[in-house]
Short mmCIF file of C-alpha atoms and ligand atoms in Angstrom, two decimals:
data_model
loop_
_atom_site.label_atom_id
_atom_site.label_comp_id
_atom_site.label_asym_id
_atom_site.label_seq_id
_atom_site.Cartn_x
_atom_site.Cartn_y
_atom_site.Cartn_z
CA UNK A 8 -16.95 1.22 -14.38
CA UNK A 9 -14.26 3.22 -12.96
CA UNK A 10 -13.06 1.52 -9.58
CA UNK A 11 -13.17 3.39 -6.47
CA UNK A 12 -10.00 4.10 -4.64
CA UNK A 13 -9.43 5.96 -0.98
CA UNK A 14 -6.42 7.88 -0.65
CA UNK A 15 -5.66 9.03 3.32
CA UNK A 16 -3.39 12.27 3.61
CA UNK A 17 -4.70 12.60 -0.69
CA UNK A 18 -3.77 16.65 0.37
CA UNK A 19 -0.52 15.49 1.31
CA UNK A 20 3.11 15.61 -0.96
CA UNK A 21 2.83 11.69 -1.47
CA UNK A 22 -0.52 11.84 -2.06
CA UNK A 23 -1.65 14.77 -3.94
CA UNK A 24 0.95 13.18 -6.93
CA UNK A 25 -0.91 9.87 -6.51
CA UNK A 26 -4.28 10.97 -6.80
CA UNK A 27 -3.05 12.43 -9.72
CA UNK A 28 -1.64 9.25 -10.94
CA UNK A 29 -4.55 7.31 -10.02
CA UNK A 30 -7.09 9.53 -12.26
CA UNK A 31 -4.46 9.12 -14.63
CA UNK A 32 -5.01 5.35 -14.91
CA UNK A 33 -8.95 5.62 -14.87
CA UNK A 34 -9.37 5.35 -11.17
CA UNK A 35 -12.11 6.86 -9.41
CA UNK A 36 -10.34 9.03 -6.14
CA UNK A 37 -11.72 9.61 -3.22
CA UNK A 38 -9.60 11.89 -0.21
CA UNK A 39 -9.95 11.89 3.19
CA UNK A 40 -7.66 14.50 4.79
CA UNK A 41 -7.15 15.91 8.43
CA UNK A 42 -5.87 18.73 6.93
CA UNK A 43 -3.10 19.33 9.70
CA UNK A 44 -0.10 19.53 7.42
CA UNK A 45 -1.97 20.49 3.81
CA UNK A 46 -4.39 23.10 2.26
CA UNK A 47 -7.83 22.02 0.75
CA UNK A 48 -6.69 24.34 -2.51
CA UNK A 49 -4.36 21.37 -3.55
CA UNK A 50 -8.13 19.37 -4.49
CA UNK A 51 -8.24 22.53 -6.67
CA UNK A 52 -4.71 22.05 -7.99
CA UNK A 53 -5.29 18.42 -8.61
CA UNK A 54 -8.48 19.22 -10.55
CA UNK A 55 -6.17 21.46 -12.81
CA UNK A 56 -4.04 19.32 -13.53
CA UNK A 57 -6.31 16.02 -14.18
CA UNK A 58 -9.48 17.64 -15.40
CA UNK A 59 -11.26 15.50 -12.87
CA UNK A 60 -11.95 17.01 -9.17
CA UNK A 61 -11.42 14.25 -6.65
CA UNK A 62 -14.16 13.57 -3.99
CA UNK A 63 -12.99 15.04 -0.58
CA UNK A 64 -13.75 14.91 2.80
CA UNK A 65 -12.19 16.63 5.81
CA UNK A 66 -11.67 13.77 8.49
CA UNK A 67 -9.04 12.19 10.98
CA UNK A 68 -7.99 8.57 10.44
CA UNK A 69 -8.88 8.69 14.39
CA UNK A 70 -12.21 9.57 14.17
CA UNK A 71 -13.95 6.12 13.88
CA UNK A 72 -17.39 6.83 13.58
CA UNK A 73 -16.65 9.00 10.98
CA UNK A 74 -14.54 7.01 9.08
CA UNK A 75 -17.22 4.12 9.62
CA UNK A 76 -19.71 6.76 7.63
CA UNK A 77 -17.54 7.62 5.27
CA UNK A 78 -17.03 4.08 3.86
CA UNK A 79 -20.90 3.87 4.20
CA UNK A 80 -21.19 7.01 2.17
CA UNK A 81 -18.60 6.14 -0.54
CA UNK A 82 -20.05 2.94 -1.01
CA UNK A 83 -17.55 0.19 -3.33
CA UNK A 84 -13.92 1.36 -2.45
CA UNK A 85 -12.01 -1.22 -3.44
CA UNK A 86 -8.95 -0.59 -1.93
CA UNK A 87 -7.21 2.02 0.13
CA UNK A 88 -3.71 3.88 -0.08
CA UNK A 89 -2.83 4.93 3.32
CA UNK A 90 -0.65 8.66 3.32
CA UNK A 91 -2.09 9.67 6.49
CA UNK A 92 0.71 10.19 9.32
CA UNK A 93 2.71 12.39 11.34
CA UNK A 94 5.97 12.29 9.19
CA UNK A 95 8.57 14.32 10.94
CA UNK A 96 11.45 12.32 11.94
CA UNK A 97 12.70 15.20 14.79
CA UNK A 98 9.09 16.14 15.80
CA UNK A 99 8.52 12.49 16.70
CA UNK A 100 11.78 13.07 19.24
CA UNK A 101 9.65 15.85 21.10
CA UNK A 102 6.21 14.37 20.47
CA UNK A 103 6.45 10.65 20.85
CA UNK A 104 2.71 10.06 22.05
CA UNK A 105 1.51 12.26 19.10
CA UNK A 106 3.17 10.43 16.92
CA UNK A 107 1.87 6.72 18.63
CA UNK A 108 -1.23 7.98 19.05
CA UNK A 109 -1.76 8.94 15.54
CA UNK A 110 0.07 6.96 13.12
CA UNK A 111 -0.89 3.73 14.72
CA UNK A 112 -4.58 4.74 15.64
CA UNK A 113 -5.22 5.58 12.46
CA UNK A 114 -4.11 2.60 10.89
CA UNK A 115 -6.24 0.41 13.68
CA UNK A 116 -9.61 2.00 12.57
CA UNK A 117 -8.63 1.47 8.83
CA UNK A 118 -8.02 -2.26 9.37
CA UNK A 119 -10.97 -2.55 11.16
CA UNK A 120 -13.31 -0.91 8.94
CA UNK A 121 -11.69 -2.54 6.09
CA UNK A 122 -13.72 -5.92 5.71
CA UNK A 123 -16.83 -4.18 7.26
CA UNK A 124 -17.16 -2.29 4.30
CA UNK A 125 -15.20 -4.93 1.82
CA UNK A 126 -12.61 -3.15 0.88
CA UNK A 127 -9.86 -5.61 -0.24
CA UNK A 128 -6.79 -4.32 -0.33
CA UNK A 129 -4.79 -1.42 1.50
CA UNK A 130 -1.26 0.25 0.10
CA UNK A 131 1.08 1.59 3.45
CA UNK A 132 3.25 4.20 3.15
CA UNK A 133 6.44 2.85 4.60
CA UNK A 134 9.68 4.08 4.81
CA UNK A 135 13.64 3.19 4.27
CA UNK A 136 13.89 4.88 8.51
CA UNK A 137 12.46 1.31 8.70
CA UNK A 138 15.97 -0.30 7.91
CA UNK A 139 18.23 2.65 10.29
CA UNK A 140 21.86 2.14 8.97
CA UNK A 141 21.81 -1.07 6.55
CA UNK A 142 25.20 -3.53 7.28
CA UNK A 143 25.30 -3.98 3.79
CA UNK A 144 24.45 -1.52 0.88
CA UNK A 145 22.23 -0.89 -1.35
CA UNK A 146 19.62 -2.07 0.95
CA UNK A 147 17.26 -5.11 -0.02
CA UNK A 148 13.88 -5.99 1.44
CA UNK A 149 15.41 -8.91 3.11
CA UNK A 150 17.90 -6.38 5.09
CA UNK A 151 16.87 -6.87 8.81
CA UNK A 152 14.85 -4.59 10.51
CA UNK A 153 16.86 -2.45 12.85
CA UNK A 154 16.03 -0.37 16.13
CA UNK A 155 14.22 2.52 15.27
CA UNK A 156 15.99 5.88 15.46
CA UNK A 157 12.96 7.81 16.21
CA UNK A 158 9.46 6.93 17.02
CA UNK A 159 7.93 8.49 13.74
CA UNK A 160 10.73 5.06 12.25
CA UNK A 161 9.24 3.29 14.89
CA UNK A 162 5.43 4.05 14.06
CA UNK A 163 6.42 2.50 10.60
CA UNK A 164 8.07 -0.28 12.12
CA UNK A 165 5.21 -1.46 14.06
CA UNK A 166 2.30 -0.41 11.71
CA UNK A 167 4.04 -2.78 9.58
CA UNK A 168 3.84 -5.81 12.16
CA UNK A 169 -0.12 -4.24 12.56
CA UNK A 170 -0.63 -4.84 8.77
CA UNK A 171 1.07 -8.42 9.22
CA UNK A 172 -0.13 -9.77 12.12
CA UNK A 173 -3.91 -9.07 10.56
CA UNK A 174 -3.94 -10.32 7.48
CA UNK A 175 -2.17 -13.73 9.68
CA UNK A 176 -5.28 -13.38 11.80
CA UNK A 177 -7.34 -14.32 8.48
CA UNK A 178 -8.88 -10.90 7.63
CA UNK A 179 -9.59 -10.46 4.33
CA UNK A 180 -7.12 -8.01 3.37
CA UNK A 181 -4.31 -8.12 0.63
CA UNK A 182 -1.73 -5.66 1.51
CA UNK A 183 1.51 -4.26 -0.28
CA UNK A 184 4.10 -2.16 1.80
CA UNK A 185 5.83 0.45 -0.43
CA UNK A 186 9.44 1.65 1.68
CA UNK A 187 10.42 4.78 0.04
CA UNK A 188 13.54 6.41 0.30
CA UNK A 189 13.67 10.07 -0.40
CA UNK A 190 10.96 11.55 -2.12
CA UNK A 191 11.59 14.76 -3.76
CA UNK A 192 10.81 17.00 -6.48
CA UNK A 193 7.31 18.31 -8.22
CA UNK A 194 4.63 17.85 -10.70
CA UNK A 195 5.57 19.19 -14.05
CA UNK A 196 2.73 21.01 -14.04
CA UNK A 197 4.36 22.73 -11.18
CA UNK A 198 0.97 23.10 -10.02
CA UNK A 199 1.04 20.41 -7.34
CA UNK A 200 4.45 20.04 -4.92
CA UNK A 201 5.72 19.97 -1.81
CA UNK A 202 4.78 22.79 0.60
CA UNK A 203 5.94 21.67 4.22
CA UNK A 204 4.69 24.57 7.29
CA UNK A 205 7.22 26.75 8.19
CA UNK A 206 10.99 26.22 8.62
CA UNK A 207 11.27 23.19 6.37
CA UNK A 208 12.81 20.23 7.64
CA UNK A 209 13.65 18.04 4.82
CA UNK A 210 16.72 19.08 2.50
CA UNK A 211 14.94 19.90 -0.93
CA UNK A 212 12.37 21.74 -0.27
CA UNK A 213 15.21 24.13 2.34
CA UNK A 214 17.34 23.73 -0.83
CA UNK A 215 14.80 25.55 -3.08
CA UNK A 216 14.22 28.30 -0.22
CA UNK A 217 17.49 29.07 0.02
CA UNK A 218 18.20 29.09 -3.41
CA UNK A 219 15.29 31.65 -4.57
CA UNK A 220 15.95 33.94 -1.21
CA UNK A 221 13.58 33.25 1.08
CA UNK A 222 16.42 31.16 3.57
CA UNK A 223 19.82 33.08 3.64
CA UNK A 224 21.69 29.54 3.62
CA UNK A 225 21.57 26.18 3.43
CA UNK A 226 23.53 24.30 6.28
CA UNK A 227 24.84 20.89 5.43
CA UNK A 228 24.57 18.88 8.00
CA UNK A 229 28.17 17.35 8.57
CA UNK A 230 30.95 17.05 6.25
CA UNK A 231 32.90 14.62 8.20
CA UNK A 232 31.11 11.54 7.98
CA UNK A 233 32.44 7.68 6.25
CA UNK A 234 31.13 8.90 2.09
CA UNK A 235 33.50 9.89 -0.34
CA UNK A 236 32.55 13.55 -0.05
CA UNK A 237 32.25 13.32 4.11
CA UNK A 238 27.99 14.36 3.22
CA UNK A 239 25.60 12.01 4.26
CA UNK A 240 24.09 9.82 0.98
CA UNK A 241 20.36 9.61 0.17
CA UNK A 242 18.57 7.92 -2.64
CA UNK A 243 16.28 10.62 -3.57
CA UNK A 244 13.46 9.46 -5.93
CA UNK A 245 11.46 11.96 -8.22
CA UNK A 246 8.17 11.82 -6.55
CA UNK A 247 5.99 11.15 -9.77
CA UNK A 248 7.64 8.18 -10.11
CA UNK A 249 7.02 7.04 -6.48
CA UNK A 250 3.49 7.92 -7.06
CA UNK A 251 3.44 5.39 -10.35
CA UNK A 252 4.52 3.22 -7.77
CA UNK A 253 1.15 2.95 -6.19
CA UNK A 254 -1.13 2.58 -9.32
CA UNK A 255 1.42 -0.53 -9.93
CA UNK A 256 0.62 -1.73 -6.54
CA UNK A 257 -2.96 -0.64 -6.01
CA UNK A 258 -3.32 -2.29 -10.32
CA UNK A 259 -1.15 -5.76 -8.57
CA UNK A 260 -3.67 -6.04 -5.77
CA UNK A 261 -7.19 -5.21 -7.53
CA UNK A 262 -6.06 -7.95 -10.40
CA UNK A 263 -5.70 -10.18 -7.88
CA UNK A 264 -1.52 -10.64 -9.27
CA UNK A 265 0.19 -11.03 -5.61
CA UNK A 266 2.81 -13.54 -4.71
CA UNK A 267 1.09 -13.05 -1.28
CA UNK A 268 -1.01 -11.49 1.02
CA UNK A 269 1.85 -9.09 2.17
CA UNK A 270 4.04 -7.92 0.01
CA UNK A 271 7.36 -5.76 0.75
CA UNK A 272 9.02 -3.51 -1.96
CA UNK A 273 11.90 -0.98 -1.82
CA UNK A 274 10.83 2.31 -4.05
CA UNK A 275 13.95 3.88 -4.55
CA UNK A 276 16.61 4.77 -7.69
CA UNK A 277 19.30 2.51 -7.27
CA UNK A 278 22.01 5.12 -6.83
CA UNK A 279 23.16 6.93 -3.81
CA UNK A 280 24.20 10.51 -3.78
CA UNK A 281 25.69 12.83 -1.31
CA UNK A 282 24.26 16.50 0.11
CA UNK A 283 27.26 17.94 -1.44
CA UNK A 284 26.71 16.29 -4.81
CA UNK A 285 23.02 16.95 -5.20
CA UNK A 286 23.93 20.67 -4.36
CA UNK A 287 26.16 20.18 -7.30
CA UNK A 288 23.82 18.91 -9.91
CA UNK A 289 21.09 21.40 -8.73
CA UNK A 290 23.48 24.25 -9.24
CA UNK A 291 24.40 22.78 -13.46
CA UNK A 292 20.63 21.77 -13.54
CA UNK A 293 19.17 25.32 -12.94
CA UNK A 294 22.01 27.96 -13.49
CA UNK A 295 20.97 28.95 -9.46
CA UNK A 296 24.30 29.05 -7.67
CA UNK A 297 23.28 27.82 -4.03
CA UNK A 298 24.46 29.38 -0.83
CA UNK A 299 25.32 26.95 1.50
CA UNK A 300 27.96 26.19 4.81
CA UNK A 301 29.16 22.89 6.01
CA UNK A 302 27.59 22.62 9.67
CA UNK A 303 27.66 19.73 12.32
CA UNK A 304 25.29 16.76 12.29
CA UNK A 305 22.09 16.29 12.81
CA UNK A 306 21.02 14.71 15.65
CA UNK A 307 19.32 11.04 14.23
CA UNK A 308 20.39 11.13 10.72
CA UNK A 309 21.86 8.06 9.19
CA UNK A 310 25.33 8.12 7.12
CA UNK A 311 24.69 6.37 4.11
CA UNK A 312 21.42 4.69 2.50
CA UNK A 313 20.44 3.89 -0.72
CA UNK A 314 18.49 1.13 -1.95
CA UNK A 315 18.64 -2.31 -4.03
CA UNK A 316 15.35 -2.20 -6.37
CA UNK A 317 15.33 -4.98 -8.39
CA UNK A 318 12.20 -6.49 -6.61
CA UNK A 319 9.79 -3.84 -7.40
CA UNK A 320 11.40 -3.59 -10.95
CA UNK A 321 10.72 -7.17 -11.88
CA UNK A 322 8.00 -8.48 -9.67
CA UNK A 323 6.02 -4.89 -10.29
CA UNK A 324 7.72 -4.01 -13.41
CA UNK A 325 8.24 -0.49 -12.16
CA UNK A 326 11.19 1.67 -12.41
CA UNK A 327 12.56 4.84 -11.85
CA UNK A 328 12.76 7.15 -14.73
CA UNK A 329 13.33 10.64 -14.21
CA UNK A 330 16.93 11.92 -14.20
CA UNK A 331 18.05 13.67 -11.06
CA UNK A 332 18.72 16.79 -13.37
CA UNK A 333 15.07 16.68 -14.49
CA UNK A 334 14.05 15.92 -10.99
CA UNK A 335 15.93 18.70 -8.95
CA UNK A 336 14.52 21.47 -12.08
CA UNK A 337 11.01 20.63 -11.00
CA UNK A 338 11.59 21.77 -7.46
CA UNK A 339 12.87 24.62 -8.65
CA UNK A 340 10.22 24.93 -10.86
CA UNK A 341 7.72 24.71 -8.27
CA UNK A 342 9.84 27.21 -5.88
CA UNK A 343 9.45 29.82 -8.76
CA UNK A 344 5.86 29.29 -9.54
CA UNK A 345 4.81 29.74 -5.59
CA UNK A 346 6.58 32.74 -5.62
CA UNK A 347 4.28 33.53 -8.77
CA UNK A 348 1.60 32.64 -6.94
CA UNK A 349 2.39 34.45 -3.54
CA UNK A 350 2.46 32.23 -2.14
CA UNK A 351 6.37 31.69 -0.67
C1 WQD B 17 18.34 14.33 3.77
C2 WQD B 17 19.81 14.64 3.95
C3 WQD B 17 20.38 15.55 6.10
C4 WQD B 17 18.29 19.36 5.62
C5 WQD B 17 13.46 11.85 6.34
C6 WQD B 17 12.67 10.70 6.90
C7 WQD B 17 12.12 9.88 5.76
C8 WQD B 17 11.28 10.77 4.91
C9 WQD B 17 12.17 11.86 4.33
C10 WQD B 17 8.95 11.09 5.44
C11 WQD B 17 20.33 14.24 5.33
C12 WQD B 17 20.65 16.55 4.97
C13 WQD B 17 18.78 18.08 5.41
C14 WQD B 17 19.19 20.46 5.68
C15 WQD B 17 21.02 18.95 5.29
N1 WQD B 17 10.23 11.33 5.68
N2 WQD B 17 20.12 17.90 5.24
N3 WQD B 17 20.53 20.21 5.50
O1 WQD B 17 16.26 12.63 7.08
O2 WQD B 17 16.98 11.39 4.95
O3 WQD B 17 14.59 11.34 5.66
O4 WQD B 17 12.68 12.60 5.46
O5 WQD B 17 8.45 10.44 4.59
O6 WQD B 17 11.33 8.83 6.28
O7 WQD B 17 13.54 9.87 7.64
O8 WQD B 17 15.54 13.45 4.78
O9 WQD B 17 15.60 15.61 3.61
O10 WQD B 17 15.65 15.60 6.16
O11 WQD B 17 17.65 14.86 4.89
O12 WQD B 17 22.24 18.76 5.14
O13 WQD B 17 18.81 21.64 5.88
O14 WQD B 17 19.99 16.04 3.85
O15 WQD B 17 21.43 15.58 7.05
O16 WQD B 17 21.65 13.76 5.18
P1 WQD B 17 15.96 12.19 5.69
P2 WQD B 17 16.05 14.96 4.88
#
């Protein structure tokens, strides 16, 4: 009997990959999706690449009663993933009650529909934003939480503490928080990727843009900070691996194999690499010579983070695989086939 798993945001970048990965491992997917920031075509896409079309249903974290029905409806979901958030770190600058309102509502209702429906376990989204600029690097789980840079860190910060301060309450949940650091890349398929709403914000997916015409240039956002190029340093992680991730997690919780109730894990490569040099290795990986200008900093943007990942390799025996060659081709991969498509 195939077990029942909800994915929130399942339409999403994160999420499409892990509903993927999920059917993968046997799992029986159901979506719930708001749809503010994805397209409904991505089930489709999914179903392509899987064989298997996911159950979805268009609905808003927020909307308790419908979430309450939902559970009702899908009746045995043993555990949740939780995607579903407003993820943009500048937006969250301009928007700071959107960003309150939704990313820790949402969560509330989950938590609180949770044992109604007895549904054991829940996987958060977190984030390395959770950690702002690390004293010491790479960055373990035991790093201390610092003052959020923006609320949409923030949000994480706290729906962390949420998750905590719940399962302290004695609520029936098991919970592992997954911190990721920079996901990036596509499905090999190239079928299923990441397709941010206009002028995108994060660097890969502008990278790609630029590179197949559709953005003149690529700024780099300062050239003059403390790194050994003066480019700020990421640890960008292929984002099929991060989705592996959660089957470990989601596969840790349902066997019943935590260390305890709330468990922390970095997701991340290991190895920290500049703008400058990722522009690099794009350009050798794909033959595509980028167009790009050093410009001033970002407002908010860390210098340097990259993280320590031994925990999640030996307590979940997961690692990160794909070479950032192999990783960087399938974003240009996916650029190219949307441009098939028409669809970029
Ligand atoms: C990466 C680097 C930029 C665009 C954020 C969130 C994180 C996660 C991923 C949601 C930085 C530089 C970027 C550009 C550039 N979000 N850059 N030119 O800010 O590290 O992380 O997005 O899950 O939680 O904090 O990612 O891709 O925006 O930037 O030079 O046009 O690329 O300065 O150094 P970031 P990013």
């Amino acid at each position: 009997m195939k077990e029942k798993i909800l994915v929130t945001g399942g339409t999403g970048y994160i999420g499409s990959h892990t509903v993927i990965e999920l059917q993968n491992a046997g799992y029986d997917v159901v979506i719930i999706d708001n749809l503010s920031n994805s397209n409904a075509d991505v089930i489709d896409n999914i179903e392509q690449v899987t064989g298997i079309r996911p159950a979805f249903e268009k609905l808003d974290c927020l909307d308790y009663e419908g979430m309450d029905a939902l559970f009702t409806k899908y009746k045995g979901i043993k555990a949740v993933i939780h995607f579903a958030a407003s993820k943009a770190v500048g937006e969250s600058v301009q928007k700071p009650l959107l960003y309150y309102r939704n990313n820790i509502g949402s969560l509330v209702n989950l938590l609180e529909l949770m044992p109604k429906h007895g549904v054991e376990g829940i996987v958060f989204s977190s984030s390395c934003t959770v950690y702002g600029q690390p004293d010491e690097l790479p960055v373990t789980e035991k790093a201390p939480i610092k003052k959020a840079e923006s609320p949409y860190g923030n949000t994480k910060q706290i729906n962390e503490q949420i998750i905590r301060d719940t399962v302290t309450s004695g609520a029936p949940i098991n919970a592992i928080l997954l911190r990721y650091f920079n996901p990036i890349g596509a499905h090999p398929s190239a079928l299923v990727g990441e397709l941010p709403n206009g002028v995108p914000q994060n660097l890969i997916p502008f990278l790609t843009q630029t590179a197949i015409g559709i953005r003149e240039k690529l700024s780099v956002f300062g050239n003059d900070y403390n790194t050994p190029d003066g480019s700020c340093i990421r640890d960008y992680i292929y984002v099929v691996d991060l989705a592996k991730a959660h089957v470990v997690a989601i596969n840790r919780i349902l066997e019943k194999k935590q260390k305890a109730q709330v468990e922390v894990f970095n997701i991340g490569t290991g190895r920290g690499l500049s703008v400058l040099e990722l522009i690099h290795i794009f350009e050798t990986a794909t033959g595509v010579k980028l167009n790009y200008q050093i410009a001033g900093r970002r407002a908010g943007d860390i210098e340097q983070v990259w993280a320590n990942p031994e925990l999640a390799n030996k307590e979940l025996g997961w690692k990160a695989e794909t070479s950032m060659e192999d990783t960087l081709r399938s974003a240009w991969n996916w650029q190219l086939k949307l441009r098939e498509r028409g669809i970029q």
